[in-house]
mmCIF file of C-alpha atoms in Angstrom:
data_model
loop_
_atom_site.group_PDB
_atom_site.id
_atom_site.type_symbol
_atom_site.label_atom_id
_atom_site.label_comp_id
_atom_site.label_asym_id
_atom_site.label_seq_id
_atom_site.Cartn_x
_atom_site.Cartn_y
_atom_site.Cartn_z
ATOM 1 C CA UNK O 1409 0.000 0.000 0.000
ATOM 2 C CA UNK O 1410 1.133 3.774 -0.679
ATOM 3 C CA UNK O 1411 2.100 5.711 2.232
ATOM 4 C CA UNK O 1412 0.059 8.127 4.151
ATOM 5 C CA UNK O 1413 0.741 11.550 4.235
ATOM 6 C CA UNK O 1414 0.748 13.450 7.549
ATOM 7 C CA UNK O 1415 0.651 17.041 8.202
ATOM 8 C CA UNK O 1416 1.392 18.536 11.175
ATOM 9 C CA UNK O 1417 0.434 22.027 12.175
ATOM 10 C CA UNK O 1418 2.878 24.231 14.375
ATOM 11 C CA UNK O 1419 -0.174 24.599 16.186
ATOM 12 C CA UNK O 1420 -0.454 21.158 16.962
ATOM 13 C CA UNK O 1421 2.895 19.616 16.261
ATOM 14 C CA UNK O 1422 3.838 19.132 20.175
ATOM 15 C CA UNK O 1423 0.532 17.079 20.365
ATOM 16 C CA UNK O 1424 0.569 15.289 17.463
ATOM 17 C CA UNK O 1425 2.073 11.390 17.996
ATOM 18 C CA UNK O 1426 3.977 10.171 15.100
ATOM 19 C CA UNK O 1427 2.114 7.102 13.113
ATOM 20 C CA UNK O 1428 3.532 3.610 12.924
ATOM 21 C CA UNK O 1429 4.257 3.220 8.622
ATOM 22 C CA UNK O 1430 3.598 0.563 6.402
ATOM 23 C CA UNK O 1431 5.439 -0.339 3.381
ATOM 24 C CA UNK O 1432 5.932 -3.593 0.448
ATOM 25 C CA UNK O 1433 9.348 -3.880 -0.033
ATOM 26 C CA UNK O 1434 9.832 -4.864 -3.913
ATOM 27 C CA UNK O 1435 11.207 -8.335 -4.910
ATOM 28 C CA UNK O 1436 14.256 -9.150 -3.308
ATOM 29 C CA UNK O 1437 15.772 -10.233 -6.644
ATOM 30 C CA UNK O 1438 16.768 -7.816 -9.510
ATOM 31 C CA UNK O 1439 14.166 -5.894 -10.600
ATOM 32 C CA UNK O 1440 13.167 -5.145 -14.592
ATOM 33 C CA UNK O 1441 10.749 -3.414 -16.368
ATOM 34 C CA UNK O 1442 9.501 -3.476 -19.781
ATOM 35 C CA UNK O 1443 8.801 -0.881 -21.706
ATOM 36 C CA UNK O 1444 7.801 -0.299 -25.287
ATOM 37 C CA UNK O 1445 9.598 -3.421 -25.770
ATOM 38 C CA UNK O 1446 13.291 -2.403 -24.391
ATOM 39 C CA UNK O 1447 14.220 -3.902 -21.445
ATOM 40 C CA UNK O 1448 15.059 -1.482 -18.217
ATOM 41 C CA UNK O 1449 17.935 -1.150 -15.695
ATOM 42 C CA UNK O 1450 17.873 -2.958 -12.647
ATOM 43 C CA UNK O 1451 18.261 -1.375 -9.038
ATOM 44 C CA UNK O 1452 19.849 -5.156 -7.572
ATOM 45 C CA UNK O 1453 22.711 -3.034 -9.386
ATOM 46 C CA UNK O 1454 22.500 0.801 -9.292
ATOM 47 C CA UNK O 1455 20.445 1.100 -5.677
ATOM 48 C CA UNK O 1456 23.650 0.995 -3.012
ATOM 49 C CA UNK O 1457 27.373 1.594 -4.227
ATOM 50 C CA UNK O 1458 28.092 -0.482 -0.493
ATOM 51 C CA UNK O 1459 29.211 -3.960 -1.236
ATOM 52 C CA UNK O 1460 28.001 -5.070 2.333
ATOM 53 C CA UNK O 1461 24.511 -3.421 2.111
ATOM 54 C CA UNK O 1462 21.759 -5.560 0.325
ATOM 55 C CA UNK O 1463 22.384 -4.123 -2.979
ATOM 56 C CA UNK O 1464 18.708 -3.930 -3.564
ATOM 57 C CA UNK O 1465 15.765 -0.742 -3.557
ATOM 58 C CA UNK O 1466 13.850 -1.550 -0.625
ATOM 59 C CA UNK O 1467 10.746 0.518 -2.409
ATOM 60 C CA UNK O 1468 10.792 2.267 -5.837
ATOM 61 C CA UNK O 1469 8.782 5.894 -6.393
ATOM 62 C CA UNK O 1470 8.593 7.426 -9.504
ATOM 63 C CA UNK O 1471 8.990 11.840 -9.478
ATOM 64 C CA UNK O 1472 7.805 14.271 -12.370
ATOM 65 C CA UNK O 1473 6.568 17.676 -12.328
ATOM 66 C CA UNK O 1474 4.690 19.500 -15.005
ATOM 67 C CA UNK O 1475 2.365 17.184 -16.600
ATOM 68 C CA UNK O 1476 -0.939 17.830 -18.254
ATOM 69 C CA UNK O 1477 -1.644 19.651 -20.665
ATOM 70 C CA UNK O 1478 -5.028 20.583 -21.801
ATOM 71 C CA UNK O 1479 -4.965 17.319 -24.146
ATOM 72 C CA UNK O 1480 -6.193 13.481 -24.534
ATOM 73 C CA UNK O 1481 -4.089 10.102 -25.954
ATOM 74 C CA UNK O 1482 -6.233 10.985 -28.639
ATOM 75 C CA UNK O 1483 -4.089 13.445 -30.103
ATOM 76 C CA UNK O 1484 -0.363 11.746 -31.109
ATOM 77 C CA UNK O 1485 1.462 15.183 -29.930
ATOM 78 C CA UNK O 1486 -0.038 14.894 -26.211
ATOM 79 C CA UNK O 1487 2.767 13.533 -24.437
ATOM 80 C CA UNK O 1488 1.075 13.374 -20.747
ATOM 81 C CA UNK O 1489 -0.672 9.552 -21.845
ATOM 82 C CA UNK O 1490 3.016 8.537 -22.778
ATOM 83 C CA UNK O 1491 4.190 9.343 -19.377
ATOM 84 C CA UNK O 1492 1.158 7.868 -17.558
ATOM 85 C CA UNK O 1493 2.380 4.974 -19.736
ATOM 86 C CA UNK O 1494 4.973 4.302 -17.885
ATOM 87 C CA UNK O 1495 4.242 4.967 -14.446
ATOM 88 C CA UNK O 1496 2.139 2.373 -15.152
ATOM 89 C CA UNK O 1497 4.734 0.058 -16.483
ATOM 90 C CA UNK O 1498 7.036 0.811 -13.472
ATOM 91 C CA UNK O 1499 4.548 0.208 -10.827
ATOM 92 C CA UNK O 1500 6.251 2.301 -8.260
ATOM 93 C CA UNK O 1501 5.315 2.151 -4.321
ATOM 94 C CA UNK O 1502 4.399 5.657 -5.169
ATOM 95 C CA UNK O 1503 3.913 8.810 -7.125
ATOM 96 C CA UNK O 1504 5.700 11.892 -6.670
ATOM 97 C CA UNK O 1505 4.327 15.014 -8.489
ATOM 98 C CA UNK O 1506 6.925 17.992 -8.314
ATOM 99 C CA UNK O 1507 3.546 21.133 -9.061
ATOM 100 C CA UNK O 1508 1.760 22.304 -12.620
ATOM 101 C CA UNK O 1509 0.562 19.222 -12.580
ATOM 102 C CA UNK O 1510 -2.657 20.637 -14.275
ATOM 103 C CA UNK O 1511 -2.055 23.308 -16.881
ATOM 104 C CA UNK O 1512 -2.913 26.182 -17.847
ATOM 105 C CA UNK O 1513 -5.124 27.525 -14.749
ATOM 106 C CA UNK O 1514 -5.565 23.901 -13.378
ATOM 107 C CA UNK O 1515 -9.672 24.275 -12.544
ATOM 108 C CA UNK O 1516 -11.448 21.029 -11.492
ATOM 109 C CA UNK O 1517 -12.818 20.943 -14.608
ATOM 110 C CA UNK O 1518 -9.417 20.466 -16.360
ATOM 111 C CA UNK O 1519 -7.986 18.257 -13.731
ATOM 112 C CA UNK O 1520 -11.184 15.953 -14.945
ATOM 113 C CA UNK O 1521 -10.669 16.114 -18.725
ATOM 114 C CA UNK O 1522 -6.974 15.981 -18.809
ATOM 115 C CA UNK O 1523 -5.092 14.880 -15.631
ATOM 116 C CA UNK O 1524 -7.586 12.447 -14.291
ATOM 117 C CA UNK O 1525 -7.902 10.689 -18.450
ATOM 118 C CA UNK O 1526 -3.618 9.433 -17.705
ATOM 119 C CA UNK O 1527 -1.788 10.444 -14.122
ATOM 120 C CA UNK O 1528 -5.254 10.203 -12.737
ATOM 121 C CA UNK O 1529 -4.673 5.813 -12.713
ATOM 122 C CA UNK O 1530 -2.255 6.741 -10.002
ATOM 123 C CA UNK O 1531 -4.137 9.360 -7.595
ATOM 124 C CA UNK O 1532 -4.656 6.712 -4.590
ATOM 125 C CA UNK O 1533 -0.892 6.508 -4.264
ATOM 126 C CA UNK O 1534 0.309 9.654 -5.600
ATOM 127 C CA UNK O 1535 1.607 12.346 -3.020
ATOM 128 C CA UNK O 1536 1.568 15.592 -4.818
ATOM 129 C CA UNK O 1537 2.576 19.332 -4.485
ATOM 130 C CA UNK O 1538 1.324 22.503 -6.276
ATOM 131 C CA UNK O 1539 2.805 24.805 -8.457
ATOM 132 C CA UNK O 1540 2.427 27.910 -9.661
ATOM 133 C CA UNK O 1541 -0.122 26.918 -12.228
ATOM 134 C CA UNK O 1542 -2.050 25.966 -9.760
ATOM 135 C CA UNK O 1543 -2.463 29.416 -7.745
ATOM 136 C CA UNK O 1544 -3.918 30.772 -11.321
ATOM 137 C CA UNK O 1545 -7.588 28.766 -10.760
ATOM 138 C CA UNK O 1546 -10.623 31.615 -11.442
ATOM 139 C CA UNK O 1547 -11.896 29.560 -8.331
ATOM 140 C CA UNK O 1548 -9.175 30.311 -5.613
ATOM 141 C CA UNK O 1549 -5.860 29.671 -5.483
ATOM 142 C CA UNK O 1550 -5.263 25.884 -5.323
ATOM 143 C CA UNK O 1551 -9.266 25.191 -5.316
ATOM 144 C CA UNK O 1552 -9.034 22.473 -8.312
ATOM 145 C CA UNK O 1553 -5.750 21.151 -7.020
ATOM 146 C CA UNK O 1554 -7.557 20.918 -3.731
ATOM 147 C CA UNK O 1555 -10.491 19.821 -5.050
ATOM 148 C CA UNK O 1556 -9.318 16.948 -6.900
ATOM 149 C CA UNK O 1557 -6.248 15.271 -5.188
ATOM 150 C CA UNK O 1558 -8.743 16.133 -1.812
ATOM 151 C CA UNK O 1559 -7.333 15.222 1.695
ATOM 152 C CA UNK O 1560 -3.904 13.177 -0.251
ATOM 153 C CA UNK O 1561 -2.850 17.029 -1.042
ATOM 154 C CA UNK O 1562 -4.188 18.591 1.933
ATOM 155 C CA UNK O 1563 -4.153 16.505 4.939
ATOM 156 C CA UNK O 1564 -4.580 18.573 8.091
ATOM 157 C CA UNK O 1565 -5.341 21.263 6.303
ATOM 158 C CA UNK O 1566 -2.593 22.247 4.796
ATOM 159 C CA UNK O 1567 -0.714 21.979 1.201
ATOM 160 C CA UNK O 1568 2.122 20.514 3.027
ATOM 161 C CA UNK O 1569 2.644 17.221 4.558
ATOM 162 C CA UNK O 1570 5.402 14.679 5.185
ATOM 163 C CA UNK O 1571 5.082 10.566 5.117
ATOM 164 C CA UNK O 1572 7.275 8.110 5.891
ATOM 165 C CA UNK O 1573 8.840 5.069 3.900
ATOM 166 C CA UNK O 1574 11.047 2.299 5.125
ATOM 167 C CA UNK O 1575 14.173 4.141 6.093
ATOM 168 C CA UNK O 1576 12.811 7.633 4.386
ATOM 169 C CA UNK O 1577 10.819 10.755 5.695
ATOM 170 C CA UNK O 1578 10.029 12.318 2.917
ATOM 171 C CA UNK O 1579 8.784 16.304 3.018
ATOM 172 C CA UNK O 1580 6.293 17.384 0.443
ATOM 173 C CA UNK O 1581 6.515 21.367 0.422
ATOM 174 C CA UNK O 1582 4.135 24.007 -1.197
ATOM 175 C CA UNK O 1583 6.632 26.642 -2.622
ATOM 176 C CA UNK O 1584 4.188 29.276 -3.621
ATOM 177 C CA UNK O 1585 3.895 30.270 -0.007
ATOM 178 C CA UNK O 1586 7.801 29.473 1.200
ATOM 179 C CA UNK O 1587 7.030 33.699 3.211
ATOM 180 C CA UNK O 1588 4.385 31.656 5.421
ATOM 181 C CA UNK O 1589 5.978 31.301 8.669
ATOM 182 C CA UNK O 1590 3.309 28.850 9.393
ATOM 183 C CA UNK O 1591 4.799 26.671 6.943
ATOM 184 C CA UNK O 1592 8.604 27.395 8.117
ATOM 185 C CA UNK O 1593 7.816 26.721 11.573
ATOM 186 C CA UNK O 1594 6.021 23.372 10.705
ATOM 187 C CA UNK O 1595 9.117 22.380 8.509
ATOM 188 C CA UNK O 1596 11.410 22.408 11.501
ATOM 189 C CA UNK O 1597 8.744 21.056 13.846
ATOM 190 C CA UNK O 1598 8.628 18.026 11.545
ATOM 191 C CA UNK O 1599 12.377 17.664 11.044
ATOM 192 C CA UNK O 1600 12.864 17.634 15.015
ATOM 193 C CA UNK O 1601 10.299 14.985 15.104
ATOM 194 C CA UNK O 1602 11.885 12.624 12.197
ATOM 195 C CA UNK O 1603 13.320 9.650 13.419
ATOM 196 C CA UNK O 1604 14.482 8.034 10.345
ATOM 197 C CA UNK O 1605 17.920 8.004 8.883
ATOM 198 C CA UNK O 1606 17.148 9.096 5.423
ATOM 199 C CA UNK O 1607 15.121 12.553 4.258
ATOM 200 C CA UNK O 1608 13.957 13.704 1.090
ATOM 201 C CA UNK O 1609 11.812 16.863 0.569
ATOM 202 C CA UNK O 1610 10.319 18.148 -3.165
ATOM 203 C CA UNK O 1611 8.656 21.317 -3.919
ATOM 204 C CA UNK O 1612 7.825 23.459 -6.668
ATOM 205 C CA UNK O 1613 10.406 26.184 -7.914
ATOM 206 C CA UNK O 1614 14.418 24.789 -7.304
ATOM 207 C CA UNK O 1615 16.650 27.110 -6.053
ATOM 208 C CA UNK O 1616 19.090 26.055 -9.010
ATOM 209 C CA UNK O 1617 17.998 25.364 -12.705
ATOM 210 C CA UNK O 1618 20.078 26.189 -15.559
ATOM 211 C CA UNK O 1619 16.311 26.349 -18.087
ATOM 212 C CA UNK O 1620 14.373 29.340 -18.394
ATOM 213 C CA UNK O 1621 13.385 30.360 -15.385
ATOM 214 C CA UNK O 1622 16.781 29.714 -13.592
ATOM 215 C CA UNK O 1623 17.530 30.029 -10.105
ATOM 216 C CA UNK O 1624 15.018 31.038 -7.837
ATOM 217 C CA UNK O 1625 15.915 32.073 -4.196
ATOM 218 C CA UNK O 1626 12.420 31.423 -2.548
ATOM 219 C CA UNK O 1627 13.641 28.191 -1.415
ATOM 220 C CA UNK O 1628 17.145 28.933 -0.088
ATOM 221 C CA UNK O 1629 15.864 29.096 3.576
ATOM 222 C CA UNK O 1630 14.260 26.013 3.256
ATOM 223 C CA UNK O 1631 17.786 24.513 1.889
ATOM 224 C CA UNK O 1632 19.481 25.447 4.480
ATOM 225 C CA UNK O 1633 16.705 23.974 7.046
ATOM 226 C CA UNK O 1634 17.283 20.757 5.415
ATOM 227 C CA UNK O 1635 20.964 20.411 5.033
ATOM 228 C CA UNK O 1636 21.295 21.215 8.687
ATOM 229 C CA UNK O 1637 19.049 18.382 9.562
ATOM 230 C CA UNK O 1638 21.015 16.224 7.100
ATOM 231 C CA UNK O 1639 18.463 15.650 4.498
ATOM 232 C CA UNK O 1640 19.794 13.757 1.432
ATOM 233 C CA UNK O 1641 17.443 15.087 -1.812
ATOM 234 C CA UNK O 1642 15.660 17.367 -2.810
ATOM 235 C CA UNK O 1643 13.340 17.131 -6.226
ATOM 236 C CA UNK O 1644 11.769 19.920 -8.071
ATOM 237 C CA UNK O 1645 10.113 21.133 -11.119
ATOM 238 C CA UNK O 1646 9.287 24.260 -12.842
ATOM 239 C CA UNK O 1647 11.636 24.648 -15.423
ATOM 240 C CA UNK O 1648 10.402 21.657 -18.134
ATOM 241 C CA UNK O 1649 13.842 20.301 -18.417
ATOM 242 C CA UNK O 1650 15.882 17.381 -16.660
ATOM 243 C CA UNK O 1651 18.537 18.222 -14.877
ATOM 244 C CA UNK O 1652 20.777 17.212 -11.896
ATOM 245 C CA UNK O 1653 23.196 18.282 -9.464
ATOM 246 C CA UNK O 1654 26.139 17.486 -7.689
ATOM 247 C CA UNK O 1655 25.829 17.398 -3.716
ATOM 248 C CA UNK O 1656 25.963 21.460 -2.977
ATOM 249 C CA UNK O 1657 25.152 24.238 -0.124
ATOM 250 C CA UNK O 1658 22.416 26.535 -0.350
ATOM 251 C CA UNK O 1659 24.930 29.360 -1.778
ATOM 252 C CA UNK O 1660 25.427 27.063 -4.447
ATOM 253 C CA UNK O 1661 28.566 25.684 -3.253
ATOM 254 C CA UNK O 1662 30.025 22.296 -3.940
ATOM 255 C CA UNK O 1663 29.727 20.376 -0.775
ATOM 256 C CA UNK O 1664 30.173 16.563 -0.096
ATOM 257 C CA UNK O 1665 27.868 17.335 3.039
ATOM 258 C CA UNK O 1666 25.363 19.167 1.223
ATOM 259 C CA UNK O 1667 22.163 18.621 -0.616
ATOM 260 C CA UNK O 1668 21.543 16.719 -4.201
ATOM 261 C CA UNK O 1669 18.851 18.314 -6.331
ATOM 262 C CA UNK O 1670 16.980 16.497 -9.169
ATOM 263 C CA UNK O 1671 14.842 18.251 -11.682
ATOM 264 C CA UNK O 1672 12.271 16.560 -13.231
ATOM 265 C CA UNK O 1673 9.951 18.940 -15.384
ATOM 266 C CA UNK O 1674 9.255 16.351 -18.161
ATOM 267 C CA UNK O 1675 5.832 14.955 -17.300
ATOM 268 C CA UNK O 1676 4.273 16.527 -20.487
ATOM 269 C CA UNK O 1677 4.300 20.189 -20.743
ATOM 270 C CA UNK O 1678 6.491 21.862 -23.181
ATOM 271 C CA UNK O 1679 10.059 21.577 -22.976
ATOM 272 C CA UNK O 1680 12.242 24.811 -22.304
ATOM 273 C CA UNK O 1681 15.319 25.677 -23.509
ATOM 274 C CA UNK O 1682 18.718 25.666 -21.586
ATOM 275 C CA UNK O 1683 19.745 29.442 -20.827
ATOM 276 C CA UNK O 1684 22.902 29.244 -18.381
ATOM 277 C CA UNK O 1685 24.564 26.410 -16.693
ATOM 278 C CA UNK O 1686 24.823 26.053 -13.252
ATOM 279 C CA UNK O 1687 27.659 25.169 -10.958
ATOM 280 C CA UNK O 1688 27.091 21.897 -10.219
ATOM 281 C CA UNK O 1689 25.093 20.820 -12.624
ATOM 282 C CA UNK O 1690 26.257 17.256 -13.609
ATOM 283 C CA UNK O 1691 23.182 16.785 -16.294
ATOM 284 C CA UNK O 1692 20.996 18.356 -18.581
ATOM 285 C CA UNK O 1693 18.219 17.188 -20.908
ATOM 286 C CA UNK O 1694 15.480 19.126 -22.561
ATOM 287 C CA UNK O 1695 13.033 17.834 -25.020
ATOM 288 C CA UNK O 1696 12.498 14.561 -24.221
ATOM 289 C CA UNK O 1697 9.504 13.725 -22.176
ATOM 290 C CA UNK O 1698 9.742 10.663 -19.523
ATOM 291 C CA UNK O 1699 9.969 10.256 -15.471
ATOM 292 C CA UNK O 1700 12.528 10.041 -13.188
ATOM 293 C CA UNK O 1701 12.299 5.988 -11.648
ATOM 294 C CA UNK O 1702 14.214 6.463 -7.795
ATOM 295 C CA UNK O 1703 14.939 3.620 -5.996
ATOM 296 C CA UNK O 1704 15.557 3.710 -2.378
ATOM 297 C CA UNK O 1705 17.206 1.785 -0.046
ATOM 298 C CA UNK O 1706 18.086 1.827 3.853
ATOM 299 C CA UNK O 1707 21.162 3.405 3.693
ATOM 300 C CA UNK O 1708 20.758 5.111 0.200
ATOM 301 C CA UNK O 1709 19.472 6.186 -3.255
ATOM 302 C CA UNK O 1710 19.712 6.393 -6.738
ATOM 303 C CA UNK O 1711 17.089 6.928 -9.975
ATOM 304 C CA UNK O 1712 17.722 6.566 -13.450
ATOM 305 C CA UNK O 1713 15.441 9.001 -16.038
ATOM 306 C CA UNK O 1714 13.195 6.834 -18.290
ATOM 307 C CA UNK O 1715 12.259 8.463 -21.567
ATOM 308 C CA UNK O 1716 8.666 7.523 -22.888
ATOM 309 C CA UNK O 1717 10.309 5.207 -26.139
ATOM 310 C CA UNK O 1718 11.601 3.243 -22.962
ATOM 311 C CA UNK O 1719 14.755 3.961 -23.246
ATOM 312 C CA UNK O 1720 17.204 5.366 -20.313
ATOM 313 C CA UNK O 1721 18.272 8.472 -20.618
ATOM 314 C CA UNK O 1722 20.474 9.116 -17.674
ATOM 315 C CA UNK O 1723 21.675 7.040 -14.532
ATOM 316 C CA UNK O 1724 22.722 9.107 -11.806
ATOM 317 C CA UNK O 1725 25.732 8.142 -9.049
ATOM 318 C CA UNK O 1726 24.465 5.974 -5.590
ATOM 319 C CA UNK O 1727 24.278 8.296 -2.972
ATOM 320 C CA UNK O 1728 24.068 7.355 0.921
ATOM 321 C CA UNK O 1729 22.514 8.605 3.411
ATOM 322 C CA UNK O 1730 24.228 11.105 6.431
#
C-alpha cells in the first residue's frame, strides 16, 4: 500500500504522535521493467554503491513535475498519456508530483478532462505538491488542485505534509507560499520529530535550474533547514527540463555534506530551452519527455530518467545517506 501523508500544524505539532508506517518492499531479486519493448535497468545493481549493504531498492517511487496539458491520448502530440504509460509500467510504491501538474489555470474541470484521463490511474498513491499553475484557478488559489487530489494534497489542512517510507521521511513542500511562517515553523517542527535516517523533501520552484526560469531564491531558507538536519534530496520542477546536481550548499557551493537536487519537469508540458549552466550541474536534458524511476534503499538512493520510447536516458551516481 502507498504511504500516508501526515501534516502537522505548528499549532499542533507538540501534540501530534507520530504514526507507525507501512510499506511492500519490492522483490528481493533484480528488478526489470519493460517498456515499449526495451528492457530497463535494474536497481539489484544501481540502488547501493556499499558492497556489504543488500544491494537492492527496498521501495521504488517514480517523481515528475509539469504534466498535463489541456490534451487526450487521442491526439499523437499529447505527451502526458506517454508518461502515464509508464508509471504504469514501473509500478512504483508511489507517485511523486513535483507542481503544474494541471495546466494552464488547473480548474477542477481540467484536472477531470486531462489529468484524471492518464496520471489520474495513479491518484490513490500519488503524493503531490502545487505549483504555480495551480495558484492561477478563477476559483481560488489551489481550489481544483484541492479539489481533486482532496485530503492526499491537503491533509490537516494544509498543502504541506510529510510521510514516511522504510528508512525515508520524505517532506512534500508548497513553494508558492515558502514567506508563510506557518509553513517554516512546521518544517522544523517536523524535522525535530523525524526519526528516520534518510530525508527527502520536493517542492515546486528549485533554487538552481540552468532552463528558463533559472535560479530562484524562494527556497534557499528552506535549503538550508534541510541540510542542517542532514536531508539527502531534494526534487523539483518548474523549469520543463531534466537536470541534476552534484551534492551542494544553499549558496550554491560544492559540498560533499550538502544537498543533491533532481529536476524533473518532463511529465508533459512543453520543454524549455537551456539558458545558463549552473555550478554543479552534472546533467541536462530538454526535449524529451519521460519520469525520473528512484529507488531507495536503507542506507541510500539512486534513480535513473526513463524516456517515454523506454529507453534510459540518464543514470545518476548511488548516494548514501548522512
Amino acid at each position: 500500500m502507498p504511504p500516508t501523508p501526515r501534516a502537522m500544524s505548528s499549532r499542533t505539532s507538540n501534540s501530534r504522535t507520530r504514526k507507525a508506517r507501512r510499506y511492500i518492499p519490492i522483490a528481493t531479486g533484480a528488478s526489470l521493467a519493460l517498456v515499449g519493448g526495451v528492457l530497463l535497468w535494474s536497481p539489484a545493481e544501481e540502488a547501493d554503491a556499499s558492497p556489504t549493504a543488500a544491494a537492492r531498492a527496498a521501495f521504488t517511487a517514480v517523481a515528475a513535475g509539469d504534466i498535463a496539458e489541456q490534451c487526450t491520448a487521442s491526439s499523437s502530440s499529447c505527451k502526458h498519456p506517454k508518461t502515464a504509460a509508464l508509471v504504469k509500467q514501473i509500478n512504483p510504491s508511489f507517485v511523486m508530483t513535483m507542481g503544474d501538474n494541471q495546466y494552464d489555470d488547473a480548474r477542477l474541470k481540467d484536472f477531470k478532462n486531462y489529468y484524471d484521463k492518464s496520471w489520474g490511474a495513479f491518484k490513490s498513491k500519488t503524493r503531490p505538491v502545487p505549483g504555480n499553475h495551480e495558484t492561477y484557478d478563477p476559483a481560488g488559489a489551489l481550489a481544483g488542485y484541492k479539489s481533486y487530489f482532496g485530503s492526499v494534497a491537503y491533509p490537516d489542512g494544509e498543502s504541506y505534509y510529510s510521510f514516511d517510507q522504510g528508512n525515508w521521511h520524505f517532506i512534500a513542500l508548497d513553494s508558492n507560499s515558502f514567506d508563510d511562517d506557518e509553513q517554516i515553523d512546521w518544517l522544523k517542527d517536523d524535522l525535530a520529530a523525524n526519526s528516520k535516517k534518510c530525508v527527502a523533501a520536493y517542492w515546486h520552484h528549485p533554487l538552481f535550474s540552468s532552463g528558463e526560469h533559472g535560479n530562484d531564491p524562494v527556497s534557499r531558507p528552506v535549503w538550508k533547514l534541510l541540510q542542517a538536519n542532514k536531508a539527502e534530496l531534494v526534487m523539483n520542477g518548474h523549469d520543463h527540463h531534466y537536470e541534476r546536481f552534484a551534492p551542494q550548499n544553499a549558496d550554491g557551493k560544492a559540498d560533499a555534506n550538502g544537498i543533491v537536487e533532481l529536476l524533473g519537469g518532463m511529465g508533459g508540458a512543453n520543454p524549455y530551452d537551456i539558458e545558463e549552466v549552473q555550478p554543479n550541474s552534472q546533467k541536462r536534458i530538454t526535449k524529451s519527455f519521460g519520469v525520473v524511476k528512484l529507488n531507495f534503499t536503507d542506507t541510500g538512493f539512486s534513480w535513473n530518467l526513463v524516456a517515454t520510447d523506454g529507453s534510459t536516458k540518464d543514470t545518476s551516481p548511488s548516494y548514501s545517506c548522512r
